[in-house]
């Protein structure tokens, strides 16, 4: 049985004081449950604070970006090894905001995915279509192109230590969630793409849904056969909401 995972993506939000209150609440309220993982992905400057605050809790932590290079003259970049040295477990790669706002290509995302794994991190690979692409009927083609870039570069065996997140761009921060059956349709398609290369790894890889997941819709999304958890933006900044979403994944 594949694991469930609920990961918070704080994006560029937070302050020392706000983080402390949020992390203390999560630590107090989230219990370890067999087969369910929790994580928070914070901005780089706060990772040390997050690590310290979550020590001894079942909540892992991650970064939101990583360099595709291991070391060198890359001003402003952060390597996987640096993250790993602090105890980082996860890193989000290919988030639509990185692809859309910072021009990350499929190839660069694949290189980041591989750099994360070289450093011992577990990448959470984001894929997803824009509204325009969905309306043109291109959802499958876009998701396939994004996923294949990674599978071709890293090899399907890399899926043993990765999670995939389907994040339709039109559902991110818009309050517009994919319906459970829309999400299930794409998740099933993603799993089938992995299965074409390796059935066992496809059955084992966790596929998260992201895009306006809230306490009120988490349960029905997580009830779908191929939805193994969530990547949570806005609601991960509110302790009550994030805890409720984690509880929905545990039930
Ligand atoms: P929202 O949950 O705020 O829609 O963000 C989703 C997301 O982009 C998580 O990575």
PDB file of C-alpha atoms and ligand atoms in Angstrom:
ATOM      1  CA  UNK A   1       0.000   0.000   0.000  1.00  0.00           C
ATOM      2  CA  UNK A   2       1.521   3.321  -1.046  1.00  0.00           C
ATOM      3  CA  UNK A   3       1.986   6.045   1.527  1.00  0.00           C
ATOM      4  CA  UNK A   4      -0.117   9.125   1.895  1.00  0.00           C
ATOM      5  CA  UNK A   5       1.498  12.514   2.181  1.00  0.00           C
ATOM      6  CA  UNK A   6       0.222  15.977   2.964  1.00  0.00           C
ATOM      7  CA  UNK A   7       2.811  18.677   2.298  1.00  0.00           C
ATOM      8  CA  UNK A   8       2.374  22.362   2.997  1.00  0.00           C
ATOM      9  CA  UNK A   9       3.919  24.825   0.565  1.00  0.00           C
ATOM     10  CA  UNK A  10       4.228  28.124   2.376  1.00  0.00           C
ATOM     11  CA  UNK A  11       5.449  29.870  -0.806  1.00  0.00           C
ATOM     12  CA  UNK A  12       6.916  33.288   0.049  1.00  0.00           C
ATOM     13  CA  UNK A  13       4.999  33.691   3.296  1.00  0.00           C
ATOM     14  CA  UNK A  14       6.081  33.710   6.913  1.00  0.00           C
ATOM     15  CA  UNK A  15       7.950  35.513   9.641  1.00  0.00           C
ATOM     16  CA  UNK A  16       9.848  34.188  12.637  1.00  0.00           C
ATOM     17  CA  UNK A  17       6.922  34.907  14.939  1.00  0.00           C
ATOM     18  CA  UNK A  18       4.176  33.591  12.668  1.00  0.00           C
ATOM     19  CA  UNK A  19       6.159  30.454  11.846  1.00  0.00           C
ATOM     20  CA  UNK A  20       6.823  29.726  15.499  1.00  0.00           C
ATOM     21  CA  UNK A  21       3.136  29.837  16.356  1.00  0.00           C
ATOM     22  CA  UNK A  22       2.152  27.728  13.347  1.00  0.00           C
ATOM     23  CA  UNK A  23       4.861  25.105  13.896  1.00  0.00           C
ATOM     24  CA  UNK A  24       4.106  24.801  17.617  1.00  0.00           C
ATOM     25  CA  UNK A  25       0.437  24.189  16.836  1.00  0.00           C
ATOM     26  CA  UNK A  26       1.252  21.578  14.182  1.00  0.00           C
ATOM     27  CA  UNK A  27       3.695  19.810  16.464  1.00  0.00           C
ATOM     28  CA  UNK A  28       1.161  19.683  19.273  1.00  0.00           C
ATOM     29  CA  UNK A  29      -1.704  18.471  17.131  1.00  0.00           C
ATOM     30  CA  UNK A  30      -0.388  16.131  14.438  1.00  0.00           C
ATOM     31  CA  UNK A  31       0.133  12.583  15.646  1.00  0.00           C
ATOM     32  CA  UNK A  32       2.234   9.969  13.893  1.00  0.00           C
ATOM     33  CA  UNK A  33      -0.028   7.657  11.920  1.00  0.00           C
ATOM     34  CA  UNK A  34       1.256   4.588  10.074  1.00  0.00           C
ATOM     35  CA  UNK A  35       1.314   5.207   6.329  1.00  0.00           C
ATOM     36  CA  UNK A  36       0.680   8.959   6.498  1.00  0.00           C
ATOM     37  CA  UNK A  37       3.429  11.547   6.147  1.00  0.00           C
ATOM     38  CA  UNK A  38       3.276  15.277   6.802  1.00  0.00           C
ATOM     39  CA  UNK A  39       5.684  17.928   5.650  1.00  0.00           C
ATOM     40  CA  UNK A  40       6.061  21.686   5.502  1.00  0.00           C
ATOM     41  CA  UNK A  41       8.048  23.369   2.739  1.00  0.00           C
ATOM     42  CA  UNK A  42       9.265  26.759   3.906  1.00  0.00           C
ATOM     43  CA  UNK A  43      11.320  29.598   2.406  1.00  0.00           C
ATOM     44  CA  UNK A  44      15.095  29.003   2.678  1.00  0.00           C
ATOM     45  CA  UNK A  45      15.872  31.455   5.511  1.00  0.00           C
ATOM     46  CA  UNK A  46      13.361  29.739   7.792  1.00  0.00           C
ATOM     47  CA  UNK A  47      14.416  26.138   7.223  1.00  0.00           C
ATOM     48  CA  UNK A  48      16.634  26.080  10.274  1.00  0.00           C
ATOM     49  CA  UNK A  49      13.827  27.451  12.406  1.00  0.00           C
ATOM     50  CA  UNK A  50      11.467  24.840  10.981  1.00  0.00           C
ATOM     51  CA  UNK A  51      13.949  22.019  11.636  1.00  0.00           C
ATOM     52  CA  UNK A  52      14.426  23.090  15.251  1.00  0.00           C
ATOM     53  CA  UNK A  53      10.736  23.634  15.922  1.00  0.00           C
ATOM     54  CA  UNK A  54       9.725  20.255  14.472  1.00  0.00           C
ATOM     55  CA  UNK A  55      12.389  18.179  16.153  1.00  0.00           C
ATOM     56  CA  UNK A  56      10.831  15.092  17.721  1.00  0.00           C
ATOM     57  CA  UNK A  57       7.601  15.510  15.767  1.00  0.00           C
ATOM     58  CA  UNK A  58       6.334  13.277  12.944  1.00  0.00           C
ATOM     59  CA  UNK A  59       6.370  16.264  10.579  1.00  0.00           C
ATOM     60  CA  UNK A  60       9.160  16.359   8.003  1.00  0.00           C
ATOM     61  CA  UNK A  61      10.246  19.497   6.234  1.00  0.00           C
ATOM     62  CA  UNK A  62      11.319  20.531   2.827  1.00  0.00           C
ATOM     63  CA  UNK A  63      12.451  23.348   0.569  1.00  0.00           C
ATOM     64  CA  UNK A  64      10.598  24.916  -2.341  1.00  0.00           C
ATOM     65  CA  UNK A  65      13.447  24.960  -4.821  1.00  0.00           C
ATOM     66  CA  UNK A  66      16.942  23.577  -5.378  1.00  0.00           C
ATOM     67  CA  UNK A  67      19.743  24.229  -7.827  1.00  0.00           C
ATOM     68  CA  UNK A  68      20.321  21.767 -10.632  1.00  0.00           C
ATOM     69  CA  UNK A  69      24.052  22.144  -9.930  1.00  0.00           C
ATOM     70  CA  UNK A  70      25.909  20.495  -7.058  1.00  0.00           C
ATOM     71  CA  UNK A  71      28.408  23.277  -6.306  1.00  0.00           C
ATOM     72  CA  UNK A  72      30.043  26.266  -7.960  1.00  0.00           C
ATOM     73  CA  UNK A  73      29.693  29.840  -9.138  1.00  0.00           C
ATOM     74  CA  UNK A  74      25.888  30.084  -9.124  1.00  0.00           C
ATOM     75  CA  UNK A  75      25.119  33.235  -7.165  1.00  0.00           C
ATOM     76  CA  UNK A  76      21.873  33.066  -5.270  1.00  0.00           C
ATOM     77  CA  UNK A  77      21.391  29.339  -5.664  1.00  0.00           C
ATOM     78  CA  UNK A  78      21.116  26.660  -2.976  1.00  0.00           C
ATOM     79  CA  UNK A  79      22.369  23.111  -3.530  1.00  0.00           C
ATOM     80  CA  UNK A  80      20.748  19.860  -2.531  1.00  0.00           C
ATOM     81  CA  UNK A  81      23.730  18.941  -0.361  1.00  0.00           C
ATOM     82  CA  UNK A  82      23.335  22.170   1.619  1.00  0.00           C
ATOM     83  CA  UNK A  83      19.704  21.348   2.277  1.00  0.00           C
ATOM     84  CA  UNK A  84      20.475  17.769   3.180  1.00  0.00           C
ATOM     85  CA  UNK A  85      23.115  18.863   5.660  1.00  0.00           C
ATOM     86  CA  UNK A  86      20.417  20.557   7.720  1.00  0.00           C
ATOM     87  CA  UNK A  87      18.172  17.495   7.694  1.00  0.00           C
ATOM     88  CA  UNK A  88      15.928  18.492   4.810  1.00  0.00           C
ATOM     89  CA  UNK A  89      13.875  15.610   3.418  1.00  0.00           C
ATOM     90  CA  UNK A  90      11.737  16.996   0.596  1.00  0.00           C
ATOM     91  CA  UNK A  91      12.079  19.564  -2.132  1.00  0.00           C
ATOM     92  CA  UNK A  92       9.396  20.817  -4.476  1.00  0.00           C
ATOM     93  CA  UNK A  93      10.539  20.875  -8.106  1.00  0.00           C
ATOM     94  CA  UNK A  94       8.728  22.203 -11.129  1.00  0.00           C
ATOM     95  CA  UNK A  95       6.067  24.156  -9.268  1.00  0.00           C
ATOM     96  CA  UNK A  96       3.979  26.058 -11.804  1.00  0.00           C
ATOM     97  CA  UNK A  97       5.119  29.344 -10.247  1.00  0.00           C
ATOM     98  CA  UNK A  98       8.732  28.357 -10.941  1.00  0.00           C
ATOM     99  CA  UNK A  99       7.867  27.246 -14.463  1.00  0.00           C
ATOM    100  CA  UNK A 100       5.629  30.204 -15.243  1.00  0.00           C
ATOM    101  CA  UNK A 101       7.243  33.131 -13.414  1.00  0.00           C
ATOM    102  CA  UNK A 102      10.899  32.066 -13.554  1.00  0.00           C
ATOM    103  CA  UNK A 103      10.967  30.298 -16.874  1.00  0.00           C
ATOM    104  CA  UNK A 104      12.024  26.881 -15.663  1.00  0.00           C
ATOM    105  CA  UNK A 105      11.916  24.479 -18.595  1.00  0.00           C
ATOM    106  CA  UNK A 106      10.984  20.804 -18.487  1.00  0.00           C
ATOM    107  CA  UNK A 107      14.689  20.011 -18.902  1.00  0.00           C
ATOM    108  CA  UNK A 108      15.706  22.278 -16.026  1.00  0.00           C
ATOM    109  CA  UNK A 109      13.030  20.764 -13.819  1.00  0.00           C
ATOM    110  CA  UNK A 110      14.365  17.302 -14.680  1.00  0.00           C
ATOM    111  CA  UNK A 111      17.907  18.449 -13.816  1.00  0.00           C
ATOM    112  CA  UNK A 112      16.675  19.802 -10.463  1.00  0.00           C
ATOM    113  CA  UNK A 113      14.841  16.561  -9.784  1.00  0.00           C
ATOM    114  CA  UNK A 114      18.046  14.606 -10.353  1.00  0.00           C
ATOM    115  CA  UNK A 115      20.162  17.037  -8.315  1.00  0.00           C
ATOM    116  CA  UNK A 116      17.734  16.618  -5.402  1.00  0.00           C
ATOM    117  CA  UNK A 117      18.034  12.846  -5.549  1.00  0.00           C
ATOM    118  CA  UNK A 118      21.839  12.971  -5.836  1.00  0.00           C
ATOM    119  CA  UNK A 119      21.814  14.835  -2.536  1.00  0.00           C
ATOM    120  CA  UNK A 120      19.504  12.311  -0.867  1.00  0.00           C
ATOM    121  CA  UNK A 121      16.395  14.504  -0.973  1.00  0.00           C
ATOM    122  CA  UNK A 122      12.950  13.335  -2.054  1.00  0.00           C
ATOM    123  CA  UNK A 123      11.641  15.531  -4.874  1.00  0.00           C
ATOM    124  CA  UNK A 124       7.966  16.403  -5.086  1.00  0.00           C
ATOM    125  CA  UNK A 125       7.578  16.861  -8.832  1.00  0.00           C
ATOM    126  CA  UNK A 126       4.757  19.219  -9.824  1.00  0.00           C
ATOM    127  CA  UNK A 127       2.920  18.903 -13.118  1.00  0.00           C
ATOM    128  CA  UNK A 128      -0.232  20.579 -14.334  1.00  0.00           C
ATOM    129  CA  UNK A 129      -1.936  22.494 -17.100  1.00  0.00           C
ATOM    130  CA  UNK A 130      -3.107  26.086 -17.402  1.00  0.00           C
ATOM    131  CA  UNK A 131      -6.769  26.953 -17.959  1.00  0.00           C
ATOM    132  CA  UNK A 132      -6.068  27.700 -21.599  1.00  0.00           C
ATOM    133  CA  UNK A 133      -4.419  24.318 -22.071  1.00  0.00           C
ATOM    134  CA  UNK A 134      -7.328  22.540 -20.372  1.00  0.00           C
ATOM    135  CA  UNK A 135      -9.859  24.360 -22.520  1.00  0.00           C
ATOM    136  CA  UNK A 136      -7.946  23.368 -25.648  1.00  0.00           C
ATOM    137  CA  UNK A 137      -8.098  19.745 -24.504  1.00  0.00           C
ATOM    138  CA  UNK A 138      -4.348  19.609 -23.970  1.00  0.00           C
ATOM    139  CA  UNK A 139      -4.274  18.542 -20.311  1.00  0.00           C
ATOM    140  CA  UNK A 140      -2.975  15.026 -20.959  1.00  0.00           C
ATOM    141  CA  UNK A 141      -0.398  16.199 -23.487  1.00  0.00           C
ATOM    142  CA  UNK A 142       0.994  18.858 -21.140  1.00  0.00           C
ATOM    143  CA  UNK A 143       1.182  16.545 -18.146  1.00  0.00           C
ATOM    144  CA  UNK A 144       2.757  13.809 -20.273  1.00  0.00           C
ATOM    145  CA  UNK A 145       5.392  16.187 -21.644  1.00  0.00           C
ATOM    146  CA  UNK A 146       6.262  17.434 -18.135  1.00  0.00           C
ATOM    147  CA  UNK A 147       6.440  13.956 -16.629  1.00  0.00           C
ATOM    148  CA  UNK A 148       8.251  12.352 -19.558  1.00  0.00           C
ATOM    149  CA  UNK A 149      11.002  14.972 -19.383  1.00  0.00           C
ATOM    150  CA  UNK A 150      11.811  13.683 -15.896  1.00  0.00           C
ATOM    151  CA  UNK A 151      11.275  10.001 -16.641  1.00  0.00           C
ATOM    152  CA  UNK A 152      13.480  10.214 -19.733  1.00  0.00           C
ATOM    153  CA  UNK A 153      16.269  12.043 -17.914  1.00  0.00           C
ATOM    154  CA  UNK A 154      16.186  10.331 -14.525  1.00  0.00           C
ATOM    155  CA  UNK A 155      14.836   6.899 -15.505  1.00  0.00           C
ATOM    156  CA  UNK A 156      11.686   5.385 -14.075  1.00  0.00           C
ATOM    157  CA  UNK A 157      13.612   3.851 -11.136  1.00  0.00           C
ATOM    158  CA  UNK A 158      13.906   7.381  -9.747  1.00  0.00           C
ATOM    159  CA  UNK A 159      10.195   7.233  -8.927  1.00  0.00           C
ATOM    160  CA  UNK A 160      11.024   4.945  -5.995  1.00  0.00           C
ATOM    161  CA  UNK A 161      12.167   8.018  -4.095  1.00  0.00           C
ATOM    162  CA  UNK A 162       9.853  10.763  -5.311  1.00  0.00           C
ATOM    163  CA  UNK A 163       6.304  12.008  -5.140  1.00  0.00           C
ATOM    164  CA  UNK A 164       4.340  13.579  -7.974  1.00  0.00           C
ATOM    165  CA  UNK A 165       1.926  16.459  -7.428  1.00  0.00           C
ATOM    166  CA  UNK A 166      -0.787  17.243  -9.950  1.00  0.00           C
ATOM    167  CA  UNK A 167      -1.451  20.953  -9.626  1.00  0.00           C
ATOM    168  CA  UNK A 168      -3.771  22.391 -12.267  1.00  0.00           C
ATOM    169  CA  UNK A 169      -2.572  25.974 -12.605  1.00  0.00           C
ATOM    170  CA  UNK A 170      -6.154  27.276 -12.795  1.00  0.00           C
ATOM    171  CA  UNK A 171      -6.866  25.840  -9.338  1.00  0.00           C
ATOM    172  CA  UNK A 172      -3.865  27.325  -7.548  1.00  0.00           C
ATOM    173  CA  UNK A 173      -4.781  30.116  -5.173  1.00  0.00           C
ATOM    174  CA  UNK A 174      -8.023  30.715  -7.040  1.00  0.00           C
ATOM    175  CA  UNK A 175     -10.454  28.950  -4.737  1.00  0.00           C
ATOM    176  CA  UNK A 176     -11.426  26.887  -7.793  1.00  0.00           C
ATOM    177  CA  UNK A 177     -10.683  23.253  -7.011  1.00  0.00           C
ATOM    178  CA  UNK A 178     -10.601  20.443  -9.528  1.00  0.00           C
ATOM    179  CA  UNK A 179     -13.577  18.212  -8.867  1.00  0.00           C
ATOM    180  CA  UNK A 180     -12.649  14.873  -7.348  1.00  0.00           C
ATOM    181  CA  UNK A 181     -13.344  13.177 -10.665  1.00  0.00           C
ATOM    182  CA  UNK A 182     -11.262  15.715 -12.629  1.00  0.00           C
ATOM    183  CA  UNK A 183      -8.392  15.141 -10.219  1.00  0.00           C
ATOM    184  CA  UNK A 184      -8.833  11.376 -10.333  1.00  0.00           C
ATOM    185  CA  UNK A 185      -8.825  11.412 -14.131  1.00  0.00           C
ATOM    186  CA  UNK A 186      -5.442  13.115 -14.338  1.00  0.00           C
ATOM    187  CA  UNK A 187      -3.968  11.147 -11.431  1.00  0.00           C
ATOM    188  CA  UNK A 188      -4.970   7.908 -13.123  1.00  0.00           C
ATOM    189  CA  UNK A 189      -3.402   9.136 -16.361  1.00  0.00           C
ATOM    190  CA  UNK A 190      -0.168  10.059 -14.536  1.00  0.00           C
ATOM    191  CA  UNK A 191       0.009   6.664 -12.869  1.00  0.00           C
ATOM    192  CA  UNK A 192      -0.566   4.960 -16.223  1.00  0.00           C
ATOM    193  CA  UNK A 193       2.333   6.941 -17.728  1.00  0.00           C
ATOM    194  CA  UNK A 194       4.634   5.610 -15.017  1.00  0.00           C
ATOM    195  CA  UNK A 195       3.123   2.120 -15.385  1.00  0.00           C
ATOM    196  CA  UNK A 196       4.033   2.055 -19.084  1.00  0.00           C
ATOM    197  CA  UNK A 197       7.633   1.965 -17.852  1.00  0.00           C
ATOM    198  CA  UNK A 198       7.268   0.099 -14.541  1.00  0.00           C
ATOM    199  CA  UNK A 199       4.029  -1.228 -13.071  1.00  0.00           C
ATOM    200  CA  UNK A 200       5.296  -1.788  -9.542  1.00  0.00           C
ATOM    201  CA  UNK A 201       6.781   1.672  -9.214  1.00  0.00           C
ATOM    202  CA  UNK A 202       3.590   3.153 -10.630  1.00  0.00           C
ATOM    203  CA  UNK A 203       1.519   1.386  -8.007  1.00  0.00           C
ATOM    204  CA  UNK A 204       3.856   2.584  -5.249  1.00  0.00           C
ATOM    205  CA  UNK A 205       4.404   6.251  -6.146  1.00  0.00           C
ATOM    206  CA  UNK A 206       2.337   8.789  -4.210  1.00  0.00           C
ATOM    207  CA  UNK A 207       0.464  11.261  -6.403  1.00  0.00           C
ATOM    208  CA  UNK A 208      -0.668  14.369  -4.535  1.00  0.00           C
ATOM    209  CA  UNK A 209      -3.297  16.849  -5.630  1.00  0.00           C
ATOM    210  CA  UNK A 210      -2.681  20.573  -5.202  1.00  0.00           C
ATOM    211  CA  UNK A 211      -4.897  23.550  -5.960  1.00  0.00           C
ATOM    212  CA  UNK A 212      -7.224  25.186  -3.434  1.00  0.00           C
ATOM    213  CA  UNK A 213      -7.363  22.174  -1.123  1.00  0.00           C
ATOM    214  CA  UNK A 214      -9.293  23.227   1.979  1.00  0.00           C
ATOM    215  CA  UNK A 215     -10.725  21.384   4.999  1.00  0.00           C
ATOM    216  CA  UNK A 216     -14.104  21.398   3.234  1.00  0.00           C
ATOM    217  CA  UNK A 217     -12.979  19.575   0.081  1.00  0.00           C
ATOM    218  CA  UNK A 218      -9.982  17.503   1.237  1.00  0.00           C
ATOM    219  CA  UNK A 219     -11.921  14.421   2.233  1.00  0.00           C
ATOM    220  CA  UNK A 220     -13.667  13.941  -1.101  1.00  0.00           C
ATOM    221  CA  UNK A 221     -10.448  14.536  -3.034  1.00  0.00           C
ATOM    222  CA  UNK A 222      -8.449  12.119  -0.888  1.00  0.00           C
ATOM    223  CA  UNK A 223     -11.197   9.514  -1.250  1.00  0.00           C
ATOM    224  CA  UNK A 224     -10.335   9.074  -4.942  1.00  0.00           C
ATOM    225  CA  UNK A 225      -8.399   5.907  -5.757  1.00  0.00           C
ATOM    226  CA  UNK A 226      -5.325   7.632  -7.203  1.00  0.00           C
ATOM    227  CA  UNK A 227      -5.211  10.717  -4.974  1.00  0.00           C
ATOM    228  CA  UNK A 228      -2.678   9.934  -2.260  1.00  0.00           C
ATOM    229  CA  UNK A 229      -2.605  13.247  -0.430  1.00  0.00           C
ATOM    230  CA  UNK A 230      -2.138  16.906  -1.139  1.00  0.00           C
ATOM    231  CA  UNK A 231       0.241  19.765  -1.730  1.00  0.00           C
ATOM    232  CA  UNK A 232      -1.350  22.619   0.164  1.00  0.00           C
ATOM    233  CA  UNK A 233      -0.684  26.307  -0.377  1.00  0.00           C
ATOM    234  CA  UNK A 234      -2.843  28.897   1.387  1.00  0.00           C
ATOM    235  CA  UNK A 235      -4.451  26.483   3.825  1.00  0.00           C
ATOM    236  CA  UNK A 236      -1.043  25.305   5.049  1.00  0.00           C
ATOM    237  CA  UNK A 237      -0.520  28.714   6.667  1.00  0.00           C
ATOM    238  CA  UNK A 238      -3.493  28.241   8.990  1.00  0.00           C
ATOM    239  CA  UNK A 239      -2.916  25.624  11.689  1.00  0.00           C
ATOM    240  CA  UNK A 240      -6.582  24.604  12.029  1.00  0.00           C
ATOM    241  CA  UNK A 241      -6.931  24.170   8.270  1.00  0.00           C
ATOM    242  CA  UNK A 242      -3.694  22.266   7.744  1.00  0.00           C
ATOM    243  CA  UNK A 243      -4.418  19.932  10.666  1.00  0.00           C
ATOM    244  CA  UNK A 244      -7.923  19.287   9.341  1.00  0.00           C
ATOM    245  CA  UNK A 245      -6.531  18.473   5.883  1.00  0.00           C
ATOM    246  CA  UNK A 246      -3.935  16.131   7.400  1.00  0.00           C
ATOM    247  CA  UNK A 247      -6.689  14.417   9.369  1.00  0.00           C
ATOM    248  CA  UNK A 248      -8.696  13.998   6.180  1.00  0.00           C
ATOM    249  CA  UNK A 249      -5.719  12.182   4.632  1.00  0.00           C
ATOM    250  CA  UNK A 250      -5.372   9.926   7.651  1.00  0.00           C
ATOM    251  CA  UNK A 251      -8.971   8.685   7.623  1.00  0.00           C
TER     252      UNK A 251
HETATM  253  P1  LIG B   1      -3.270  26.792  -2.990  1.00  0.00           P
HETATM  254  O1  LIG B   1      -3.566  25.624  -2.038  1.00  0.00           O
HETATM  255  O2  LIG B   1      -3.095  28.081  -2.272  1.00  0.00           O
HETATM  256  O3  LIG B   1      -4.214  26.823  -4.121  1.00  0.00           O
HETATM  257  O4  LIG B   1      -1.805  26.473  -3.606  1.00  0.00           O
HETATM  258  C1  LIG B   1      -1.556  25.233  -4.162  1.00  0.00           C
HETATM  259  C2  LIG B   1      -0.105  25.140  -4.453  1.00  0.00           C
HETATM  260  O5  LIG B   1       0.397  25.756  -5.365  1.00  0.00           O
HETATM  261  C3  LIG B   1       0.690  24.267  -3.597  1.00  0.00           C
HETATM  262  O6  LIG B   1       1.964  24.077  -4.129  1.00  0.00           O
END
